[in-house]
XYZ file of C-alpha atoms in Angstrom:
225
model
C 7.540 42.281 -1.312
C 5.619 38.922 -0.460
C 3.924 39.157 3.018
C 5.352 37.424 5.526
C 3.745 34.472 6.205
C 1.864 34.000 10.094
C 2.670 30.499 11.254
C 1.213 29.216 14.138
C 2.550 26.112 16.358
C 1.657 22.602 16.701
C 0.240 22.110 20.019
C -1.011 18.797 21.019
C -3.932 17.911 23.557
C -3.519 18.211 27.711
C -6.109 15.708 29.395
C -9.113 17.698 31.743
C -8.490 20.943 29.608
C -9.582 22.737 26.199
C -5.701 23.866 26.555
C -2.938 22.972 24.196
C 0.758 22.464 24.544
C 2.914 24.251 21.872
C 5.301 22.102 20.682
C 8.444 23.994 20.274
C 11.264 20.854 19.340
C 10.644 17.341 18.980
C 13.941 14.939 20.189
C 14.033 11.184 20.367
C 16.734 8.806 22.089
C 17.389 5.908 20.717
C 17.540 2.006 21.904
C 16.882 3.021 25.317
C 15.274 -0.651 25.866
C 17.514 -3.526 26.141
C 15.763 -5.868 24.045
C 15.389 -3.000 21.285
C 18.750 -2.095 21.158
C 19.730 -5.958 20.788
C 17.025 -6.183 17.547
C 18.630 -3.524 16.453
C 21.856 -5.352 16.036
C 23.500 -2.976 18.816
C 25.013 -3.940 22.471
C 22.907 -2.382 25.563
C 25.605 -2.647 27.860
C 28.167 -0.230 25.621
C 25.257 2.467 24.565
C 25.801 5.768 25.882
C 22.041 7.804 24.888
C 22.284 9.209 21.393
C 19.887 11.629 20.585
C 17.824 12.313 16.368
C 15.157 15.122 16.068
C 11.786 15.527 14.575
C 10.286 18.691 13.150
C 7.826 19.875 15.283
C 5.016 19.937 12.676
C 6.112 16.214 13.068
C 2.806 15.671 15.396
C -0.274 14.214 14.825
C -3.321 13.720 17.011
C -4.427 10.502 18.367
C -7.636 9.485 16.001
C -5.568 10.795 12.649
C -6.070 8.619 9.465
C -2.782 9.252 7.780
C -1.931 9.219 3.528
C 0.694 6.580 4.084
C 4.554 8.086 3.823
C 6.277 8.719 0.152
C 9.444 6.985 -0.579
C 9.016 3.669 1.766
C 8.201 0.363 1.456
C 9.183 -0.908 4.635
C 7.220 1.612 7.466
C 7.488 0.626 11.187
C 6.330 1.665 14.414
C 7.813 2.528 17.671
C 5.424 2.995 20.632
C 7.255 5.060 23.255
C 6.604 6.992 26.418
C 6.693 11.457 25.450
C 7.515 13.738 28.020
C 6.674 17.370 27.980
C 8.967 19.489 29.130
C 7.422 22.915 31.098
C 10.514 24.036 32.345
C 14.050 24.885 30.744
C 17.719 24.137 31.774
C 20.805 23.146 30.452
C 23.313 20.911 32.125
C 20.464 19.573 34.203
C 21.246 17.206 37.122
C 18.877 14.083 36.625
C 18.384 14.486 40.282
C 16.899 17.734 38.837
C 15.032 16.978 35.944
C 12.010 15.426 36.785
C 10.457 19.015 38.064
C 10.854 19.764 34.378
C 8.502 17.587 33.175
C 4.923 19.225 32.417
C 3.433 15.575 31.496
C 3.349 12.616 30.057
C 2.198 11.080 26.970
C 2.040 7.884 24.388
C 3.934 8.423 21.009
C 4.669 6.734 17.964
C 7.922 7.430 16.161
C 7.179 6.271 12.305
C 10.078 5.057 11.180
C 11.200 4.627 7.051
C 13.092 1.553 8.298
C 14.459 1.282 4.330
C 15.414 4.443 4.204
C 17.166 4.773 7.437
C 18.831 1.126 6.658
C 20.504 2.969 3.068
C 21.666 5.634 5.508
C 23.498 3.976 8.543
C 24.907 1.909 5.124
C 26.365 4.903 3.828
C 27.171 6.602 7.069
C 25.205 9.398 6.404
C 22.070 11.235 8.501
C 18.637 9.583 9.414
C 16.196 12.650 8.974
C 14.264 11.319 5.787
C 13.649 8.413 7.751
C 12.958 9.824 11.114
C 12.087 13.332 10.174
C 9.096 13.321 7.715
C 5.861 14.401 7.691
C 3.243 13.335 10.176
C 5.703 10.840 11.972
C 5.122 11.684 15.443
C 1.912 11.004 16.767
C 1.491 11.735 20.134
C -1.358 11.492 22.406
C -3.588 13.913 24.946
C -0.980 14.794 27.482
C -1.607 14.138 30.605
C 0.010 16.703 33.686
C 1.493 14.832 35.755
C 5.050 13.163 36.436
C 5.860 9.847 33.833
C 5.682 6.274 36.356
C 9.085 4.782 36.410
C 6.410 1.022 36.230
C 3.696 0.643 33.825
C 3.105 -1.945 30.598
C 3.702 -0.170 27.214
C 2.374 -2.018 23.883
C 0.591 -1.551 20.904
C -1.430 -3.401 18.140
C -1.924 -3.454 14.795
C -5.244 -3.929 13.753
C -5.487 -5.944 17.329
C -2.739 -7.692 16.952
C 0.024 -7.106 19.644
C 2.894 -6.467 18.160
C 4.843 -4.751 21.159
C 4.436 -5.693 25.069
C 7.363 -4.155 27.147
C 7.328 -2.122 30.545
C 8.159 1.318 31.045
C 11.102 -0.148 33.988
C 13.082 -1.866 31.184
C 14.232 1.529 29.969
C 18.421 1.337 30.249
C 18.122 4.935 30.943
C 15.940 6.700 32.956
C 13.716 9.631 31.941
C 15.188 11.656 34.617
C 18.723 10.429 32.699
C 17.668 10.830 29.491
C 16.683 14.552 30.318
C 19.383 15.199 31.581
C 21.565 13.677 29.094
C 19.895 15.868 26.147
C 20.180 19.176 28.291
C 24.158 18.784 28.288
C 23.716 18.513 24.344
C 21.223 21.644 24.221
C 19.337 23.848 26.616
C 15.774 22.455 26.982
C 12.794 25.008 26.450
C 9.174 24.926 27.552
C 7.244 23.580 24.883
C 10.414 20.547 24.141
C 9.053 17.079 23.471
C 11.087 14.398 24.414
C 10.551 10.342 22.834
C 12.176 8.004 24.974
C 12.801 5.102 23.294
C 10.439 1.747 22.354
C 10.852 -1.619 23.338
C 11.230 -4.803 21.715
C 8.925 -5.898 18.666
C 8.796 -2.868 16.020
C 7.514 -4.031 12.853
C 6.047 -2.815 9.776
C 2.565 -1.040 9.393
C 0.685 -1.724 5.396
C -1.489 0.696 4.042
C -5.324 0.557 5.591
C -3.938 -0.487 8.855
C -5.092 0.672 11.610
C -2.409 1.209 15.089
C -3.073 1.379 18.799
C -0.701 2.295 21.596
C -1.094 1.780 25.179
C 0.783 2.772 28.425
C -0.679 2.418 31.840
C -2.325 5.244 33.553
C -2.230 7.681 30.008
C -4.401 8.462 27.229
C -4.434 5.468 24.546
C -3.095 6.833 21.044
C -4.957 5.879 17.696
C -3.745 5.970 14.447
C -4.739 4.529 10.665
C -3.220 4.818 7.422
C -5.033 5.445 4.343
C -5.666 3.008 1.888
């Protein structure tokens, strides 16, 4: 019989601390800005949050160079606030869900923007182009409660490419928790994306990608050659 196999967790960085977060589920909401959701082709004012998932092995540290993703030509970026979550529930109040939150951090969800175009085409599900290897990097953590204020961009080999605030979120992270615990019960160790604003775009090989929100760790990526 072939032994089984020990596998330990991703965990990514906390600020201050040689400590590391486990990461137990990754979940993402999408066109939570405004201006996003309109890019997108979709209408802000009729969008109730929908939820996709990454595999946790998803994450990357901040200062990765990355082999650039099979099966694309067309590979954007999405800068977005993370939260951590420290503290379970399900069928959380929002007034609630804030006291979940074990910090805050800056993500990128990598996108395979051909891939997912094929499947919203053919009605079918987005996890090869949401869900594959090495397409969540997410910063140091740091423990403390998200600001509901605070500019969020990020550059592409110093070029600005997205320049939004963290206020023109249509939902809330206190909403947006508590909209995914009435899906599924939350768990220490949940990451949670919540949505990018206007301006994704696509990243070329031996680029080189910096993301930015007020008052938390920058996050640095590159792709290889």
């Amino acid at each position: 019989m072939m032994k089984i196999p020990e596998v330990t967790p991703p965990t990514v960085a906390i600020v201050g601390t040689t400590d590391r977060f486990p990461v137990r589920r990754i979940f993402c909401v999408g066109q939570n800005y405004a201006d996003h959701a309109r890019e997108m082709g979709s209408d802000p004012d009729r969008q109730q949050p929908f939820f996709f998932s990454k595999p946790a092995d998803a994450v990357v540290a901040s200062g990765t160079t990355l082999p650039f993703p099979t099966q694309t030509e067309d590979l954007h970026h999405e800068v977005e606030l993370v939260v951590a979550i420290g503290v379970g529930g399900k069928d959380v109040a929002a007034t609630e869900a804030t006291a979940m939150i074990f910090g805050a951090g800056v993500g990128i969800d990598l996108t395979r923007r051909d891939l997912q175009a094929v499947a919203k085409k053919a009605g079918r599900p987005w996890d090869m182009a949401k869900g594959f290897d090495r397409s969540a990097p997410v910063g140091a953590l740091t423990p403390s409660q998200p600001a509901a204020h605070g500019a969020i961009a990020l550059a592409v080999d110093g070029e600005t490419r997205q320049s939004g605030d963290l206020s023109m979120m249509i939902w809330s992270v206190a909403e947006v928790i508590a909209a995914l615990s009435s899906f599924v019960e939350l768990a220490p160790g949940d990451l949670i994306f919540t949505g990018t604003p206007a301006g994704v775009g696509p990243i070329r090989r031996g680029q080189r990608v910096r993301a930015t929100i007020d008052g938390l760790e920058p996050l640095e990526i590159a792709f290889e050659d």
